[in-house]
Amino acid sequence: MFTTRPTLQGTFGMASSTHWLASGTATAVLEDGGNAFDAAVAGAFVLHVVEPHLNGPAGEVPIILAPVGGPVRVLCGQGVAPAGATPAHYTGLGLDRVPGTGPLAAAVPGAFDAWMLLLRDHGTLTLARVLDRAIGYAEHGHPPVERLGETVRTVRELFETEWPTSAAVYLPGGRPPEPGRLFRNPALAATWRRLLAEATAAGPGREEQIDAARRVWREGFVADALVRAAARPTMDTSGRRHTGTLSGDDLARWSADYEDPVRLDWQGWTVCKAGPWSQGPSMLQQLALLDGDPGLGTPEGVHRLIEGTKLAMADREAWYGDADGPDAVPVGTLLSAAYSGERRALIGDRASLELRPGSPDGRTPRIARHARTPAATAAAAAGQPPGAGEPTVGGRDATGGGPAEPGDLHVGGDGATRGDTCHLDVVDRWGNMVSATPSGGWLQSNPVVPELGFPLGTRLQMTWLDPGLPSTLTPGRRPRTTLSPSLALRGGEAVLAFGTPGGDQQDQWQTHFFLGAALRPPVRGGLDLQGAIDAPNWHTDSFPGSFHPRGMRPGSVTVESRIGADVLAGLRERGHRVTVGPPWSEGRLCAVARDPETGLLSAAANPRGMQGYAAGR
């Protein structure tokens, strides 16, 4: 099979990410003697610098890690809703949904603390060594990717008229970042230098300094600046200026933490995902609906996968969230053979245009009012994508004019944008493996905090204001996130780590990749990672989007034009509403792998968008 690049192989270490500088940084840290967790943290902080339109320190990150000799764990870097973020507060402002931008959409920032916990508990290097390259790129400059400049140009009017602190960073001299001209963020570099100085003053120990850095973030100068930023009236997607609810107490009380992954045994593999506060279990539900090889690349196989996706995502809408007690998500039932068999029987020969959540354990599904009304499908009539935030990559652009490329975004005068996400996977020579999907805190989500060089995030836009839903906005609870890294085992050992940006599409594209990697013949004795990444891909928007304004397109499927005439014809004959996108427009997958028997390491990265790369030896 032709692939755009080879699957890299070696025995020392491998990294794959959505930006070559992050992959290069991670491999350099491995060469310096660090392990996979040191490398992941260093690469993540570089991603904050070189992909600020895709992630930031005040965003969020779920991390799945498999330390040698230890259990697979999920490290949750998704912050909770602040104490003042009640539905009554938002409806009292005349809002029926959480805005897609601005401080009202900001959860407690989660990414920084999660990376610090990973470094403290599983890394080996000091914080200063891990942050060194990120500080260097912020202080001395990096070559900006085209998408960074395009993002800034799109939001230029907003920055100049409403968000001047963002203009100061991203429009230096009145010019957006341009390829061939180094771009710097000296305020961010100064933030990390001050944080390191205060952490170092706390004592000589590595763990002691990392914990001190966490306190500086939660209670020191960083926290003070974040709270001041949340209190500034800011134009958001409502078309009005609002202040946020984030307080010093919210920051001081929250910490990233560890939990067990949700698992599914499938044809000799054990696939591990974050819990139902993410959309991760929806990938496991898609796999559980398959009774064998679905027939990848055939009209019938793609049809059945699309219909299975719709059922899994309908369950996501009705059941997923950060709920407990009697409202706890029935994950065990959702993944059970009996329930999956019942759901599988709903897949017929024609495309469904309905949102069909199931009734696990006889419970009645609950759907938000907006998702049940014609407003939710208004975007379909206009030929528009389902929402802002992370994009419908390869879908239609925000004007309805044509297919969007990876990372495309739209902005109106109110700051409504579509951003995206990053991903990073690392495996080292000892067999430690980690998969992480950083996102949020985009430059287009909130004004830059001038004292810090980065903005707040907007993850609360994924909650509903309707009462009694698993994903209802609730103080102290995590908003249901789309961020969804993956890690797969064979024989109890970590074999494969992978993931992708893409919002609601993440667990669609990952399912297709995993099936390709798991079912294809080996290449050079290892998994055909690059072939699975390069294979023609697709997604559906037949469910409420996770991002403001929360629209959906019933019956939709967006496919890469490379998918083949027979598949296109077969889907249309079955009643799917097909949009044909550019040939390389669906997915931005990264992956690393390890063969436990031979120690052979592999890595591959997505060619779409022309900035993701794997590296290693």
XYZ file of C-alpha atoms in Angstrom:
617
model
C 0.000 0.000 0.000
C 1.271 3.506 -0.860
C 1.857 5.741 2.152
C 2.891 9.380 2.322
C 5.740 8.533 4.693
C 7.266 5.391 6.157
C 6.278 4.065 9.552
C 9.361 4.933 11.611
C 11.005 2.082 13.500
C 13.775 1.852 16.067
C 14.612 0.728 19.588
C 15.577 3.893 21.532
C 12.487 6.096 21.622
C 9.667 7.491 19.487
C 7.465 10.579 19.604
C 4.627 11.741 17.391
C 2.778 15.036 17.646
C 0.841 17.635 15.687
C 3.920 19.888 15.361
C 7.436 18.929 14.350
C 9.063 21.124 17.006
C 7.172 19.325 19.782
C 8.147 15.926 18.357
C 11.751 17.090 18.031
C 11.740 18.408 21.592
C 10.358 15.153 22.969
C 13.030 13.088 21.202
C 15.754 15.508 22.348
C 14.645 15.004 25.951
C 14.847 11.233 25.451
C 18.386 11.692 24.127
C 19.177 13.775 27.234
C 18.322 10.784 29.420
C 14.713 11.588 30.179
C 11.926 9.051 29.982
C 8.665 9.166 27.999
C 6.943 11.258 30.670
C 9.698 13.877 30.796
C 9.581 14.008 26.999
C 5.799 14.391 26.903
C 5.821 17.301 29.356
C 8.596 19.085 27.457
C 6.796 18.556 24.153
C 3.515 19.771 25.621
C 4.965 23.083 26.769
C 6.459 23.588 23.318
C 2.994 22.977 21.848
C 1.705 25.849 24.012
C 4.251 28.103 22.292
C 4.112 26.952 18.675
C 0.388 26.096 18.442
C -1.249 28.796 20.622
C -4.275 28.782 18.313
C -4.772 25.131 19.285
C -3.900 24.948 22.990
C -2.526 26.880 25.949
C -1.397 26.503 29.584
C -4.851 27.528 30.875
C -6.584 24.928 28.745
C -7.074 21.274 29.595
C -5.578 17.858 28.863
C -6.530 14.238 29.495
C -3.459 11.983 29.636
C -3.329 8.175 29.489
C -0.090 6.698 30.783
C 1.329 3.199 30.971
C 4.452 3.114 33.169
C 6.575 -0.016 32.950
C 5.539 -2.388 35.724
C 2.538 -0.285 36.700
C -1.125 -0.098 35.767
C -2.555 2.056 32.995
C -3.884 5.271 34.488
C -5.787 8.327 33.309
C -4.493 11.682 34.533
C -7.370 14.151 34.361
C -6.349 17.689 33.487
C -9.921 18.829 32.884
C -10.845 21.566 35.353
C -14.280 21.914 36.883
C -16.930 24.613 36.667
C -16.269 27.469 39.132
C -18.469 27.801 42.236
C -20.323 30.739 40.703
C -21.008 29.027 37.367
C -24.637 28.034 37.934
C -27.319 27.790 35.246
C -29.262 30.469 37.129
C -26.359 32.883 36.771
C -26.280 32.427 32.989
C -30.030 32.474 32.413
C -30.197 35.549 34.655
C -27.954 37.238 32.076
C -30.495 36.398 29.369
C -28.475 33.480 27.941
C -29.879 30.130 26.843
C -26.438 28.579 26.196
C -22.957 29.137 27.563
C -21.099 31.489 25.198
C -18.428 29.993 22.969
C -15.814 32.595 23.914
C -15.060 34.916 26.815
C -14.587 34.421 30.581
C -18.125 33.125 31.153
C -17.019 29.983 29.293
C -13.863 29.472 31.379
C -13.566 26.417 33.581
C -10.829 26.131 36.197
C -7.644 25.749 34.089
C -6.445 22.149 34.183
C -3.541 21.576 31.793
C -0.657 23.040 33.813
C -1.360 21.083 36.985
C -1.804 17.817 35.085
C 1.567 18.191 33.368
C 3.182 19.010 36.723
C 1.723 15.884 38.337
C 2.922 13.730 35.447
C 6.428 15.173 35.749
C 6.535 14.868 39.547
C 5.167 11.345 39.810
C 6.580 9.677 36.691
C 9.320 11.872 35.267
C 12.998 12.061 36.225
C 14.139 15.542 35.144
C 13.873 18.893 36.886
C 11.208 21.400 35.913
C 13.894 23.786 34.653
C 15.277 21.205 32.215
C 11.812 20.294 30.963
C 10.747 23.920 30.383
C 14.028 25.017 28.818
C 13.093 24.549 25.163
C 9.620 26.058 25.516
C 11.114 29.140 27.148
C 13.673 29.358 24.366
C 11.052 29.274 21.602
C 8.892 31.853 23.381
C 11.802 34.181 24.118
C 13.922 33.870 20.981
C 11.191 32.968 18.489
C 9.978 30.080 16.370
C 8.946 29.823 12.706
C 5.136 30.135 12.840
C 2.981 27.699 10.894
C 0.635 29.185 8.295
C -2.446 28.379 10.388
C -1.268 30.564 13.237
C -1.130 33.640 11.003
C -4.428 32.730 9.349
C -6.084 32.472 12.753
C -4.798 35.860 13.838
C -5.857 37.505 10.574
C -9.342 36.086 11.018
C -9.730 37.558 14.511
C -7.772 40.738 13.809
C -10.752 43.102 13.992
C -11.856 41.580 17.289
C -8.360 41.957 18.733
C -8.003 45.549 17.594
C -11.440 46.697 18.762
C -12.198 44.535 21.803
C -9.184 42.447 22.910
C -6.165 44.821 22.815
C -4.032 42.596 25.059
C -4.257 39.888 22.398
C -3.341 42.375 19.682
C -0.236 43.311 21.686
C 1.037 39.710 21.498
C -0.270 38.485 18.147
C -0.122 41.676 16.092
C 3.346 43.022 16.907
C 3.911 46.142 14.861
C 0.411 45.636 13.448
C 1.423 42.452 11.625
C 0.194 38.901 12.296
C 2.688 36.022 12.523
C 4.132 35.127 9.112
C 6.193 32.172 7.865
C 9.821 33.109 7.487
C 9.680 35.715 10.272
C 10.316 34.471 13.803
C 7.420 34.922 16.180
C 8.033 35.562 19.885
C 5.948 35.655 23.046
C 8.240 37.331 25.600
C 5.437 37.642 28.173
C 5.026 33.847 28.230
C 8.777 33.330 28.551
C 8.847 35.802 31.444
C 5.988 33.942 33.150
C 7.865 30.639 33.083
C 11.115 32.279 34.199
C 9.406 33.908 37.186
C 7.586 30.673 38.060
C 10.887 28.752 37.917
C 12.611 31.330 40.110
C 9.898 31.087 42.771
C 9.816 27.280 42.552
C 13.612 27.027 42.863
C 13.556 29.265 45.924
C 11.304 26.723 47.671
C 14.150 24.213 48.039
C 16.635 22.006 46.180
C 14.477 18.897 45.663
C 13.010 18.085 42.238
C 9.572 17.137 43.580
C 9.684 20.003 46.066
C 10.186 22.495 43.236
C 7.410 20.998 41.105
C 4.949 21.230 43.998
C 6.052 24.823 44.574
C 5.334 25.595 40.906
C 1.860 24.129 41.356
C 1.276 26.466 44.329
C 2.451 29.460 42.320
C -0.063 28.556 39.627
C -2.951 28.012 42.033
C -2.275 30.645 44.689
C 0.514 32.948 43.525
C 1.051 35.531 40.801
C -0.412 33.303 38.054
C -3.662 32.783 39.969
C -3.935 36.505 40.737
C -3.577 37.401 37.050
C -6.095 34.762 35.918
C -8.721 36.002 38.397
C -8.217 39.610 37.292
C -8.648 38.522 33.659
C -11.894 36.696 34.440
C -13.279 39.841 36.106
C -12.727 42.062 33.039
C -15.877 42.654 30.913
C -15.197 40.851 27.630
C -17.065 40.638 24.330
C -18.160 37.064 23.662
C -20.342 35.098 21.232
C -23.523 36.496 22.798
C -22.622 39.845 21.246
C -22.330 41.410 24.701
C -19.573 41.944 27.249
C -19.573 39.694 30.293
C -17.336 38.969 33.258
C -16.533 35.418 34.299
C -17.033 33.466 37.505
C -13.499 32.114 38.128
C -12.242 32.985 41.624
C -9.087 32.524 43.656
C -10.824 29.885 45.758
C -11.723 27.927 42.614
C -8.067 27.854 41.569
C -6.726 27.036 45.021
C -9.096 24.128 45.646
C -8.695 22.235 42.372
C -6.042 19.669 41.520
C -5.529 17.295 38.636
C -5.903 13.662 39.704
C -5.559 10.056 38.603
C -8.281 7.534 37.887
C -8.677 4.147 36.261
C -9.394 4.052 32.531
C -12.539 2.664 30.981
C -11.597 -0.541 29.124
C -12.985 -2.722 26.378
C -11.624 -6.118 25.363
C -11.938 -6.430 21.591
C -10.489 -9.219 19.422
C -7.395 -9.730 21.559
C -6.887 -6.034 22.306
C -7.743 -4.058 25.430
C -8.514 -0.446 24.517
C -8.231 2.117 27.324
C -9.987 5.500 27.361
C -10.806 8.272 29.807
C -14.152 8.079 31.596
C -17.516 9.482 30.515
C -16.553 13.012 31.581
C -14.823 12.739 28.195
C -16.309 11.303 25.024
C -13.757 8.468 25.208
C -16.213 5.625 25.897
C -17.987 6.450 22.606
C -15.051 4.881 20.748
C -15.428 1.759 22.856
C -19.151 1.694 22.110
C -18.422 1.891 18.384
C -16.083 -1.086 18.673
C -18.557 -3.022 20.824
C -21.204 -2.602 18.099
C -19.004 -4.453 15.602
C -19.358 -8.218 15.308
C -16.041 -8.817 13.566
C -14.277 -7.018 10.741
C -16.712 -4.363 9.442
C -15.220 -4.401 5.953
C -13.091 -1.253 5.975
C -13.350 0.694 2.749
C -16.447 -1.115 1.444
C -19.825 0.625 1.026
C -21.503 -1.758 3.461
C -18.695 -1.510 6.004
C -18.615 2.305 5.978
C -22.420 2.412 6.203
C -22.441 0.189 9.287
C -19.654 2.188 10.911
C -21.532 5.450 10.297
C -24.722 4.074 11.799
C -22.820 2.695 14.786
C -21.241 6.112 15.317
C -24.677 7.734 15.385
C -25.886 5.309 18.056
C -22.775 5.777 20.196
C -22.947 9.564 19.916
C -26.652 9.597 20.741
C -25.769 7.743 23.929
C -22.994 10.256 24.546
C -25.554 13.048 24.367
C -28.037 11.327 26.679
C -25.736 9.696 29.230
C -22.187 11.089 29.359
C -21.081 13.652 31.911
C -19.414 14.117 35.280
C -22.350 12.764 37.272
C -22.464 10.468 40.292
C -24.987 8.851 42.623
C -28.288 7.933 40.957
C -27.246 9.984 37.914
C -23.947 8.126 37.444
C -23.160 7.178 33.860
C -24.003 3.455 33.300
C -20.709 2.727 31.523
C -20.750 -0.997 32.264
C -24.152 -1.449 30.655
C -23.328 0.799 27.689
C -20.357 -1.450 26.860
C -22.012 -4.774 27.677
C -22.558 -7.448 25.057
C -26.312 -7.541 25.695
C -26.804 -3.793 25.310
C -24.516 -3.647 22.276
C -26.486 -6.436 20.656
C -29.733 -4.558 21.176
C -28.246 -1.425 19.661
C -26.647 -3.311 16.776
C -30.074 -4.613 15.784
C -31.154 -1.014 15.090
C -28.701 -0.711 12.208
C -30.600 -1.285 9.010
C -29.936 -0.873 5.313
C -30.832 2.823 5.281
C -29.221 5.852 6.913
C -31.027 6.960 10.052
C -31.937 10.653 10.352
C -32.933 10.358 14.018
C -31.098 10.866 17.294
C -31.651 7.472 18.962
C -30.183 7.180 22.469
C -30.726 3.871 24.234
C -32.225 3.016 27.618
C -29.480 1.219 29.581
C -30.844 -0.576 32.647
C -34.305 0.624 31.638
C -33.471 4.262 32.345
C -35.122 6.993 30.284
C -32.652 9.039 28.219
C -32.536 12.779 28.798
C -31.744 15.162 25.943
C -31.259 18.927 26.181
C -34.136 21.062 24.938
C -31.977 22.711 22.293
C -30.995 19.325 20.874
C -34.651 18.390 20.449
C -35.690 21.537 18.598
C -35.363 22.741 15.003
C -32.709 25.212 16.217
C -30.316 22.323 16.549
C -30.592 21.538 12.863
C -30.612 25.116 11.606
C -26.966 24.839 10.589
C -27.846 22.002 8.229
C -30.310 24.149 6.317
C -27.637 26.800 5.831
C -24.999 24.253 4.919
C -22.986 25.322 7.975
C -20.923 23.264 10.394
C -22.426 22.279 13.716
C -20.562 24.696 15.934
C -17.643 26.783 17.002
C -14.745 25.612 19.112
C -12.875 22.614 17.764
C -13.745 22.358 14.092
C -15.550 20.029 11.808
C -12.285 19.389 10.025
C -12.982 18.642 6.394
C -16.581 19.784 6.735
C -17.926 23.014 5.357
C -16.558 26.372 6.283
C -18.574 28.793 8.350
C -20.067 30.536 5.352
C -21.310 27.290 3.867
C -19.183 28.016 0.847
C -17.027 24.950 0.683
C -15.023 22.295 2.437
C -12.839 23.389 5.313
C -9.239 22.404 5.721
C -7.846 21.121 9.043
C -7.747 23.962 11.542
C -10.013 26.296 9.540
C -11.934 28.720 11.708
C -14.581 31.388 11.441
C -15.019 34.539 13.461
C -17.779 37.085 13.639
C -17.776 40.485 15.283
C -18.693 38.778 18.547
C -15.584 36.608 18.474
C -17.274 33.334 17.461
C -14.421 31.132 16.295
C -13.596 27.578 15.420
C -10.285 26.406 16.816
C -8.724 22.978 17.092
C -6.534 20.842 19.327
C -3.120 19.149 19.592
C -1.971 15.624 20.274
C 1.226 13.990 21.519
C 2.346 10.352 21.955
C 5.689 9.101 23.310
C 7.245 5.681 23.961
C 10.738 5.163 25.368
C 13.297 2.352 25.263
C 12.116 1.006 28.612
C 8.538 0.650 27.385
C 6.924 3.610 29.169
C 4.103 4.953 27.008
C 1.920 8.061 27.150
C -0.858 9.572 25.044
C -2.200 13.105 25.597
C -4.594 15.504 23.859
C -3.948 19.111 24.975
C -6.492 21.750 23.985
C -8.304 24.890 25.095
C -6.912 28.234 26.095
C -6.711 29.126 22.403
C -5.568 32.611 21.454
C -9.048 33.108 19.947
C -10.942 31.892 23.052
C -10.296 34.754 25.479
C -8.129 37.878 25.623
C -4.476 37.287 26.444
C -3.782 37.858 30.126
C -1.177 40.619 29.737
C 0.847 39.631 32.790
C 1.109 36.017 31.571
C 1.096 35.891 27.770
C -1.765 33.399 27.399
C -5.604 33.411 27.707
C -8.203 31.524 29.710
C -10.088 28.618 28.135
C -13.723 28.099 27.138
C -14.559 24.474 27.985
C -17.803 25.340 29.843
C -19.433 25.896 26.449
C -19.818 22.100 26.325
C -22.312 22.109 29.188
C -26.078 22.630 29.007
C -28.144 25.069 31.081
C -31.122 22.685 31.143
C -31.512 21.098 34.604
C -31.184 17.392 35.287
C -28.867 16.357 32.441
C -25.615 14.419 32.907
C -23.829 17.366 31.271
C -25.762 20.199 32.963
C -23.500 23.056 34.059
C -22.794 22.288 37.723
C -20.250 23.987 40.010
C -17.471 21.597 40.948
C -18.169 19.223 38.051
C -16.139 18.765 34.895
C -17.710 19.781 31.592
C -17.959 16.802 29.265
C -14.967 17.165 27.004
C -14.292 15.919 23.485
C -10.598 15.402 24.287
C -9.889 11.708 24.034
C -6.418 10.104 23.897
C -6.159 6.343 23.469
C -3.918 3.522 24.628
C -4.245 -0.146 23.669
C -2.808 -3.300 25.251
C -2.171 -6.834 24.072
C -1.549 -9.538 26.617
C -1.668 -6.937 29.354
C 1.225 -4.875 27.951
C 1.033 -1.423 26.378
C 1.389 -1.757 22.614
C -0.184 1.307 20.974
C -0.786 4.965 21.914
C -2.685 7.245 19.548
C -5.028 10.200 19.198
C -6.085 13.179 17.111
C -7.438 16.712 17.310
C -10.905 17.349 15.916
C -13.568 17.895 18.574
C -16.553 15.620 18.019
C -14.629 13.811 15.300
C -11.818 12.570 17.553
C -13.354 9.245 18.491
C -14.660 8.709 14.980
C -11.256 9.095 13.318
C -9.551 7.132 16.097
C -11.942 4.222 15.650
C -11.168 4.083 11.938
C -7.418 4.330 12.600
C -7.483 1.616 15.260
C -9.428 -0.754 13.032
C -6.931 -0.129 10.246
C -3.929 -0.712 12.501
C -5.444 -3.755 14.229
C -6.796 -5.485 11.122
C -4.135 -4.722 8.500
C -1.174 -7.071 7.921
C 2.086 -6.052 9.646
C 4.661 -3.903 7.861
C 8.338 -4.760 8.543
C 7.131 -6.876 11.428
C 5.187 -4.070 13.104
C 1.816 -2.366 12.979
C 1.130 -0.437 9.765
C 0.662 2.863 11.585
C 1.249 5.137 8.604
C -1.045 3.119 6.365
C -3.842 3.345 8.934
C -3.307 7.110 9.260
C -3.161 7.725 5.507
C -6.283 5.679 4.664
C -9.249 7.768 3.400
C -11.324 8.964 6.340
C -14.759 10.450 7.094
C -17.018 11.731 9.878
C -20.679 12.381 10.623
C -22.360 15.336 12.378
C -25.667 13.511 12.988
C -25.796 14.486 16.658
C -25.659 17.737 18.666
C -22.247 19.359 18.408
C -20.262 19.908 21.564
C -19.403 23.525 20.763
C -21.458 26.684 20.590
C -23.990 27.002 18.910
C -24.472 23.206 19.348
C -25.975 22.428 15.942
C -26.218 19.105 14.085
C -26.743 17.783 10.563
C -28.950 14.655 10.605
C -27.856 12.013 8.114
C -24.643 13.840 7.229
C -21.373 12.198 6.349
C -18.323 14.126 5.146
C -15.801 12.020 3.236
C -12.418 12.584 1.673
C -12.647 12.524 -2.104
C -10.118 9.663 -2.146
C -12.633 7.322 -0.557
C -13.676 5.823 -3.891
C -16.609 6.129 -6.273
C -18.148 2.820 -5.180
C -18.293 3.924 -1.543
C -19.764 7.310 -2.460
C -22.433 5.705 -4.612
C -23.196 3.093 -1.961
C -23.618 5.680 0.782
C -25.913 7.841 -1.322
C -27.997 4.824 -2.310
C -28.459 4.082 1.400
C -29.758 7.606 2.061
C -26.674 9.277 3.559
C -26.349 13.015 2.949
C -22.801 13.002 1.610
C -20.428 15.972 1.488
C -17.223 15.333 -0.443
C -14.262 17.150 1.075
C -10.700 17.616 -0.190
C -8.620 14.440 -0.560
C -6.574 15.053 2.615
C -8.965 16.749 5.032
C -10.191 14.221 7.619
C -8.177 13.605 10.776
C -4.788 14.563 12.216
C -3.756 11.329 13.876
C -0.532 10.598 15.728
C 0.606 7.171 16.946
C 3.470 5.283 18.562
C 3.750 1.546 19.185
C 5.944 -1.044 20.894
C 6.251 -4.783 20.297
C 6.728 -6.329 23.763
C 8.390 -9.451 22.313
C 11.094 -7.706 20.282
C 11.266 -4.225 21.799
C 10.726 -2.765 18.319
C 9.330 0.771 18.517
C 7.250 2.423 15.779
C 5.762 5.853 15.113
C 3.781 7.665 12.443
C 2.079 11.039 12.007
C -0.610 12.570 9.894
C 0.353 14.344 6.639
C -2.858 16.397 6.598
C -2.173 20.000 7.532
C 1.537 19.522 6.780
C 2.867 20.088 10.286
C 2.475 16.825 12.228
C 5.587 14.662 12.395
C 6.961 11.585 14.099
C 10.583 11.336 15.181
C 12.803 8.805 16.900
C 15.446 6.142 16.485
